[in-house]
Amino acid sequence: FGQHGIEVRALKGTAVAHLDYPSPEMRSYGDVDVLVRPRQIDQAVQVLGEHGLQRLYPAPAAGWDRRWAKGVTFRTSDGTELDLHRTFATPPLGLRLDTDDLWSSSQSFVVGDRGVTALSRELRLLNAAFSAAVGDTVASWPTLRDIAQIGTRPDLDVGRVRDLAQRSASTAVLACAVTMTWTRLRSA
């Protein structure tokens, strides 16, 4: 993507494994999730296709990916799934998120010899909250653990998380995810 001027942020498993857990091996994940700016998603889709990745589902209409989709799913020749996101959730909640906020702060980590940019810790918590509360039929254990792992870090700016949630009208999403996390982890 860098060769094509496309900015990306690592999301979910890859990012939290390296930035929020004591060791990346403590967080399993089965796919790769990246965020691109909505205005660059069409270009990113084209680049992935040119590199041999297969799009799993066609866009229902021209411009759909850029305006309405949460993201686009691809599969590599070895079966790895790559989810190319433009936001955290499907409409209508995904449309409430100010996509500029999603790019407002970042944090980096290294995989092998390559630098990778991820969302800031506060945005990673909000992303995990969306995944837990509205992304899956039943929130996955890794996602709930991410919320607990990130949410209990002493360097988390809780005020910024609250501000981001309020600005995107998603305080209920955040509250639901945190409540679900503590309830399910306590009962486990």
XYZ file of N, CA and C in Angstrom:
564
model
N 0.813 -1.196 0.000
C 0.000 0.000 0.000
C 0.854 1.257 0.000
N 1.950 1.219 0.738
C 2.826 2.380 0.803
C 3.343 2.815 -0.552
N 3.631 1.862 -1.417
C 4.117 2.177 -2.760
C 3.059 2.900 -3.590
N 1.801 2.790 -3.186
C 0.705 3.409 -3.924
C 0.147 4.630 -3.194
N 0.804 5.048 -2.114
C 0.353 6.213 -1.367
C -0.907 5.982 -0.560
N -1.174 4.720 -0.227
C -2.370 4.383 0.549
C -1.974 4.213 2.007
N -2.562 5.041 2.864
C -2.308 4.945 4.298
C -3.115 3.794 4.886
N -2.514 3.043 5.783
C -3.234 1.962 6.452
C -2.940 1.985 7.948
N -3.848 1.404 8.695
C -3.673 1.181 10.127
C -4.011 -0.280 10.399
N -3.154 -0.951 11.118
C -3.452 -2.321 11.541
C -4.559 -2.272 12.586
N -5.487 -3.203 12.481
C -6.608 -3.280 13.419
C -6.598 -4.611 14.155
N -7.341 -4.653 15.231
C -7.699 -5.869 15.950
C -6.511 -6.743 16.348
N -6.575 -8.039 16.021
C -5.625 -9.024 16.528
C -4.172 -8.668 16.351
N -3.781 -8.305 15.144
C -2.382 -7.990 14.881
C -1.906 -6.846 15.746
N -2.686 -5.774 15.777
C -2.282 -4.580 16.526
C -2.292 -4.816 18.031
N -3.383 -5.354 18.560
C -3.446 -5.528 20.013
C -2.445 -6.571 20.499
N -2.168 -7.571 19.683
C -1.172 -8.584 20.075
C 0.182 -7.940 20.343
N 0.560 -7.009 19.493
C 1.881 -6.385 19.616
C 1.921 -5.193 20.560
N 0.789 -4.528 20.757
C 0.808 -3.290 21.533
C 0.152 -3.382 22.908
N -0.702 -4.354 23.130
C -1.465 -4.375 24.379
C -1.265 -5.605 25.243
N -0.587 -6.601 24.715
C -0.334 -7.818 25.473
C 1.148 -7.862 25.846
N 1.493 -8.524 26.942
C 2.902 -8.624 27.332
C 3.774 -9.256 26.250
N 3.176 -10.165 25.471
C 3.885 -10.833 24.386
C 2.874 -11.104 23.264
N 3.228 -10.871 21.993
C 2.268 -11.066 20.899
C 1.685 -12.474 20.821
N 2.426 -13.473 21.300
C 1.949 -14.855 21.242
C 0.742 -15.096 22.143
N 0.460 -14.158 23.028
C -0.667 -14.316 23.945
C -2.014 -14.010 23.283
N -1.972 -13.451 22.071
C -3.220 -13.096 21.377
C -3.265 -13.803 20.028
N -4.191 -14.739 19.898
C -4.333 -15.449 18.619
C -5.251 -14.652 17.701
N -5.082 -14.852 16.409
C -5.976 -14.252 15.425
C -5.865 -15.048 14.138
N -6.937 -15.074 13.374
C -6.976 -15.912 12.188
C -6.986 -15.157 10.880
N -7.085 -13.832 10.958
C -7.075 -13.036 9.737
C -6.310 -11.752 9.991
N -6.207 -10.943 8.965
C -5.528 -9.658 9.066
C -6.564 -8.581 8.779
N -6.631 -7.581 9.646
C -7.572 -6.480 9.479
C -6.796 -5.186 9.350
N -7.113 -4.408 8.318
C -6.475 -3.104 8.141
C -7.540 -2.058 7.829
N -7.268 -0.850 8.242
C -8.143 0.282 7.999
C -7.519 1.156 6.921
N -8.327 1.591 5.975
C -7.901 2.567 4.968
C -8.895 3.731 5.001
N -8.438 4.862 4.516
C -9.336 6.019 4.450
C -10.429 5.735 3.409
N -11.666 6.148 3.700
C -12.759 5.891 2.746
C -12.434 6.348 1.325
N -11.786 7.481 1.189
C -11.494 7.994 -0.159
C -10.445 7.146 -0.879
N -9.741 6.257 -0.157
C -8.716 5.420 -0.765
C -9.117 3.960 -0.893
N -10.335 3.610 -0.464
C -10.697 2.192 -0.461
C -10.799 1.627 -1.873
N -11.302 2.394 -2.824
C -11.392 1.875 -4.192
C -9.998 1.559 -4.738
N -9.053 2.445 -4.466
C -7.676 2.217 -4.908
C -7.082 1.005 -4.190
N -7.351 0.873 -2.900
C -6.828 -0.259 -2.130
C -7.399 -1.579 -2.645
N -8.688 -1.602 -2.981
C -9.320 -2.797 -3.551
C -8.620 -3.169 -4.854
N -8.360 -2.180 -5.678
C -7.679 -2.424 -6.953
C -6.276 -2.979 -6.737
N -5.523 -2.406 -5.808
C -4.156 -2.861 -5.535
C -4.162 -4.309 -5.055
N -5.069 -4.653 -4.149
C -5.132 -6.037 -3.664
C -5.458 -7.000 -4.799
N -6.381 -6.614 -5.658
C -6.696 -7.450 -6.812
C -5.498 -7.633 -7.726
N -4.744 -6.569 -7.939
C -3.544 -6.643 -8.786
C -2.469 -7.539 -8.186
N -2.518 -7.694 -6.861
C -1.552 -8.560 -6.178
C -2.089 -9.971 -5.958
N -3.172 -10.314 -6.644
C -3.659 -11.685 -6.637
C -4.635 -12.050 -5.543
N -5.040 -11.114 -4.704
C -6.035 -11.432 -3.684
C -7.415 -11.452 -4.320
N -8.237 -12.373 -3.864
C -9.582 -12.531 -4.408
C -10.605 -11.891 -3.483
N -11.395 -10.989 -4.042
C -12.478 -10.386 -3.283
C -13.558 -11.447 -3.087
N -14.051 -11.600 -1.846
C -15.033 -12.649 -1.578
C -16.446 -12.289 -2.006
N -16.826 -11.021 -1.882
C -18.192 -10.617 -2.223
C -18.133 -9.350 -3.073
N -18.847 -9.329 -4.191
C -18.822 -8.131 -5.042
C -19.577 -6.973 -4.377
N -19.210 -5.759 -4.737
C -19.938 -4.580 -4.256
C -21.329 -4.580 -4.881
N -22.366 -4.291 -4.114
C -23.719 -4.298 -4.670
C -23.973 -3.182 -5.684
N -23.173 -2.109 -5.609
C -23.353 -0.987 -6.536
C -22.046 -0.211 -6.602
N -21.884 0.554 -7.674
C -20.699 1.404 -7.818
C -20.654 2.412 -6.666
N -19.468 2.594 -6.085
C -19.296 3.538 -4.979
C -19.700 3.003 -3.623
N -20.235 1.793 -3.575
C -20.711 1.198 -2.317
C -19.598 1.114 -1.262
N -18.448 0.602 -1.671
C -17.350 0.419 -0.711
C -16.963 1.740 -0.059
N -16.887 2.791 -0.841
C -16.434 4.094 -0.369
C -17.467 4.782 0.516
N -18.761 4.546 0.242
C -19.798 5.284 0.951
C -20.513 4.513 2.043
N -20.699 3.192 1.876
C -21.594 2.464 2.766
C -20.979 1.254 3.467
N -20.031 0.613 2.852
C -19.522 -0.649 3.405
C -18.693 -0.430 4.669
N -18.780 -1.384 5.560
C -17.841 -1.426 6.682
C -16.455 -1.731 6.133
N -16.413 -2.635 5.164
C -15.144 -3.026 4.565
C -15.344 -4.061 3.481
N -14.232 -4.571 3.000
C -14.218 -5.544 1.916
C -13.311 -6.697 2.334
N -13.776 -7.928 2.132
C -13.003 -9.095 2.533
C -12.335 -9.737 1.322
N -11.064 -10.087 1.507
C -10.260 -10.732 0.465
C -9.672 -12.026 1.006
N -9.260 -12.899 0.099
C -8.550 -14.109 0.481
C -7.306 -14.223 -0.386
N -6.194 -14.578 0.262
C -4.943 -14.785 -0.470
C -4.910 -16.189 -1.041
N -3.934 -16.463 -1.888
C -3.831 -17.796 -2.507
C -3.594 -18.888 -1.477
N -3.025 -18.555 -0.304
C -2.808 -19.573 0.729
C -3.972 -19.674 1.714
N -5.057 -18.929 1.443
C -6.244 -19.029 2.282
C -6.349 -17.999 3.387
N -5.352 -17.137 3.543
C -5.411 -16.106 4.574
C -6.470 -15.075 4.199
N -7.255 -14.694 5.183
C -8.282 -13.690 4.948
C -7.758 -12.319 5.350
N -8.019 -11.326 4.501
C -7.659 -9.940 4.789
C -8.929 -9.112 4.718
N -9.233 -8.426 5.814
C -10.399 -7.552 5.861
C -9.925 -6.113 5.739
N -10.345 -5.463 4.682
C -9.991 -4.084 4.390
C -11.152 -3.221 4.877
N -10.953 -2.510 5.970
C -12.017 -1.719 6.601
C -11.940 -0.260 6.180
N -13.110 0.381 6.123
C -13.158 1.835 5.990
C -13.713 2.464 7.270
N -14.343 1.620 8.120
C -14.887 2.055 9.394
C -15.027 0.827 10.296
N -15.570 1.007 11.503
C -15.656 -0.078 12.484
C -16.920 -0.924 12.382
N -17.972 -0.405 11.764
C -19.254 -1.118 11.789
C -20.051 -0.824 10.525
N -21.024 -1.682 10.270
C -21.929 -1.458 9.141
C -22.884 -0.313 9.481
N -23.537 0.260 8.461
C -24.527 1.307 8.727
C -25.659 0.747 9.588
N -26.302 1.531 10.395
C -26.126 2.963 10.524
C -24.999 3.372 11.480
N -24.604 2.474 12.401
C -23.591 2.856 13.386
C -22.260 3.242 12.748
N -21.856 2.523 11.720
C -20.588 2.825 11.072
C -20.550 4.206 10.439
N -21.712 4.714 10.065
C -21.775 6.043 9.458
C -21.685 7.155 10.495
N -21.925 6.829 11.751
C -21.822 7.828 12.820
C -20.378 8.162 13.165
N -19.501 7.219 12.901
C -18.095 7.444 13.234
C -17.492 8.481 12.301
N -16.846 9.467 12.882
C -16.117 10.448 12.083
C -14.825 9.773 11.642
N -14.713 9.471 10.361
C -13.530 8.732 9.909
C -12.246 9.522 10.128
N -12.332 10.851 10.217
C -11.131 11.632 10.554
C -10.652 11.307 11.967
N -11.599 11.058 12.890
C -11.227 10.656 14.253
C -10.423 9.359 14.246
N -10.773 8.440 13.338
C -10.076 7.157 13.286
C -8.614 7.320 12.874
N -8.284 8.449 12.293
C -6.917 8.723 11.832
C -6.234 9.780 12.688
N -6.868 10.187 13.786
C -6.372 11.302 14.582
C -5.141 10.970 15.416
N -4.944 9.708 15.743
C -3.764 9.338 16.538
C -3.403 7.893 16.239
N -2.129 7.600 16.388
C -1.660 6.253 16.040
C -0.534 5.827 16.973
N -0.173 4.584 16.832
C 0.914 3.980 17.589
C 1.570 2.966 16.662
N 2.868 2.793 16.772
C 3.581 1.891 15.864
C 4.186 0.710 16.597
N 4.423 -0.356 15.836
C 5.111 -1.535 16.335
C 5.888 -2.142 15.183
N 6.711 -3.119 15.487
C 7.554 -3.734 14.464
C 7.217 -5.218 14.360
N 7.067 -5.705 13.125
C 6.916 -7.128 12.847
C 8.066 -7.492 11.923
N 8.928 -8.394 12.395
C 10.132 -8.710 11.627
C 11.000 -7.462 11.566
N 11.220 -6.967 10.377
C 11.997 -5.742 10.234
C 11.152 -4.605 9.669
N 9.836 -4.747 9.720
C 8.935 -3.769 9.115
C 8.127 -3.036 10.176
N 8.105 -1.729 10.076
C 7.276 -0.928 10.962
C 5.825 -0.976 10.524
N 4.929 -1.093 11.491
C 3.496 -1.157 11.229
C 2.821 -0.088 12.085
N 1.890 0.635 11.488
C 1.153 1.664 12.217
C -0.235 1.136 12.563
N -0.628 1.369 13.795
C -1.942 0.939 14.286
C -2.691 2.155 14.817
N -3.926 1.944 15.193
C -4.689 2.979 15.871
C -4.071 3.248 17.234
N -4.381 4.396 17.817
C -3.959 4.667 19.191
C -4.670 3.683 20.123
N -4.178 3.583 21.331
C -4.759 2.654 22.313
C -6.251 2.950 22.522
N -6.610 4.219 22.598
C -8.000 4.600 22.838
C -8.897 4.176 21.674
N -8.397 4.355 20.465
C -9.157 3.921 19.298
C -9.206 2.401 19.183
N -8.144 1.716 19.632
C -8.182 0.242 19.631
C -9.254 -0.269 20.583
N -9.421 0.401 21.721
C -10.477 0.004 22.653
C -11.849 0.235 22.031
N -12.049 1.374 21.377
C -13.330 1.642 20.740
C -13.600 0.641 19.612
N -12.562 0.285 18.845
C -12.710 -0.708 17.782
C -13.117 -2.063 18.370
N -12.475 -2.460 19.462
C -12.822 -3.729 20.119
C -14.255 -3.681 20.653
N -14.667 -2.523 21.162
C -16.035 -2.384 21.664
C -17.046 -2.566 20.543
N -16.779 -1.971 19.386
C -17.674 -2.154 18.244
C -17.713 -3.621 17.822
N -16.560 -4.277 17.798
C -16.522 -5.693 17.422
C -17.347 -6.535 18.383
N -17.230 -6.264 19.669
C -17.942 -7.051 20.675
C -19.438 -6.776 20.672
N -19.813 -5.508 20.600
C -21.217 -5.140 20.785
C -22.064 -5.245 19.515
N -21.475 -4.970 18.353
C -22.288 -4.964 17.131
C -21.668 -5.734 15.973
N -20.460 -6.231 16.134
C -19.786 -6.891 15.018
C -20.108 -8.358 14.863
N -20.202 -9.064 15.950
C -20.432 -10.505 15.917
C -21.782 -10.817 16.552
N -22.356 -11.954 16.177
C -23.594 -12.389 16.807
C -23.360 -12.591 18.302
N -22.262 -13.268 18.624
C -21.817 -13.430 20.007
C -20.377 -12.959 20.049
N -20.086 -12.053 20.961
C -18.726 -11.513 21.056
C -17.729 -12.641 21.310
N -16.633 -12.620 20.578
C -15.615 -13.664 20.738
C -14.809 -13.442 22.008
N -14.290 -14.528 22.544
C -13.447 -14.434 23.734
C -12.219 -13.566 23.493
N -11.526 -13.688 22.350
C -10.374 -12.800 22.138
C -10.751 -11.316 22.154
N -11.895 -10.980 21.589
C -12.321 -9.578 21.593
C -12.627 -9.106 23.004
N -13.306 -9.928 23.786
C -13.588 -9.558 25.175
C -12.294 -9.411 25.966
N -11.368 -10.304 25.718
C -10.075 -10.208 26.408
C -9.339 -8.937 25.987
N -9.454 -8.557 24.707
C -8.842 -7.305 24.250
C -9.400 -6.119 25.027
N -10.711 -6.091 25.200
C -11.337 -4.993 25.944
C -10.805 -4.947 27.369
N -10.712 -6.103 28.014
C -10.172 -6.149 29.376
C -8.697 -5.752 29.400
N -7.940 -6.248 28.447
C -6.503 -5.975 28.392
C -6.222 -4.486 28.170
N -6.915 -3.911 27.195
C -6.703 -2.492 26.889
C -7.326 -1.616 27.971
N -8.532 -1.973 28.400
C -9.274 -1.150 29.351
C -8.653 -1.038 30.722
N -7.784 -1.954 31.084
C -7.155 -1.908 32.407
C -5.724 -1.366 32.363
N -5.279 -0.940 31.202
C -3.918 -0.390 31.099
C -3.859 0.967 31.784
N -2.839 1.202 32.592
C -2.753 2.489 33.288
C -2.508 3.677 32.350
N -1.982 3.421 31.152
C -1.699 4.516 30.217
C -2.866 4.802 29.268
N -4.012 4.166 29.478
C -5.201 4.438 28.676
C -5.769 5.790 29.086
N -6.061 6.644 28.125
C -6.684 7.944 28.382
C -8.201 7.744 28.323
N -8.789 7.467 29.477
C -10.217 7.165 29.562
C -11.056 8.349 29.096
N -10.611 9.549 29.403
C -11.334 10.742 28.958
C -11.392 10.836 27.435
N -10.310 10.474 26.772
C -10.286 10.491 25.296
C -11.220 9.411 24.742
N -11.240 8.230 25.370
C -12.156 7.170 24.930
C -13.593 7.674 25.039
N -13.920 8.274 26.173
C -15.263 8.795 26.394
C -15.610 9.871 25.356
N -14.650 10.752 25.082
C -14.859 11.820 24.103
C -15.096 11.246 22.701
N -14.279 10.284 22.308
C -14.445 9.653 20.993
C -15.811 8.981 20.881
N -16.223 8.292 21.944
C -17.525 7.610 21.944
C -18.670 8.615 21.887
N -18.552 9.712 22.616
C -19.611 10.726 22.593
C -19.711 11.387 21.225
N -18.576 11.735 20.631
C -18.587 12.394 19.327
C -19.171 11.505 18.234
N -19.043 10.192 18.390
C -19.572 9.279 17.377
C -20.923 8.689 17.785
N -21.531 9.243 18.829
C -22.827 8.763 19.324
C -22.792 7.264 19.576
N -21.667 6.788 20.139
C -21.526 5.351 20.384
C -21.215 5.033 21.842
N -21.657 5.882 22.756
C -21.429 5.588 24.176
C -22.167 4.314 24.578
N -23.330 4.061 23.985
C -24.071 2.832 24.303
C -23.302 1.599 23.825
N -22.646 1.708 22.674
C -21.830 0.602 22.160
C -20.695 0.311 23.137
N -20.013 1.354 23.575
C -18.895 1.197 24.512
C -19.381 0.621 25.841
N -20.464 1.163 26.381
C -20.994 0.673 27.657
C -21.428 -0.784 27.558
N -22.097 -1.136 26.472
C -22.537 -2.515 26.266
C -21.339 -3.459 26.213
N -20.311 -3.082 25.468
C -19.131 -3.940 25.327
C -18.393 -4.117 26.652
N -18.245 -3.041 27.407
C -17.543 -3.141 28.694
C -18.352 -3.988 29.668
N -19.651 -3.770 29.722
C -20.513 -4.563 30.617
C -20.466 -6.036 30.227
N -20.580 -6.314 28.931
C -20.528 -7.691 28.444
C -19.195 -8.342 28.805
N -18.121 -7.593 28.658
C -16.786 -8.125 28.961
C -16.698 -8.543 30.420
N -17.015 -7.644 31.321
C -16.877 -7.967 32.751
C -17.832 -9.084 33.155
N -19.042 -9.082 32.619
C -20.009 -10.120 32.951
C -19.530 -11.497 32.486
N -19.118 -11.592 31.237
C -18.714 -12.902 30.694
C -17.381 -13.379 31.268
N -16.441 -12.467 31.477
C -15.145 -12.901 32.023
C -15.263 -13.308 33.490
N -16.147 -12.642 34.241
C -16.359 -13.016 35.640
C -16.985 -14.401 35.754
N -17.850 -14.750 34.794
C -18.552 -16.031 34.864
C -17.719 -17.168 34.281
N -16.622 -16.852 33.620
C -15.810 -17.905 32.985
C -14.966 -18.654 33.989
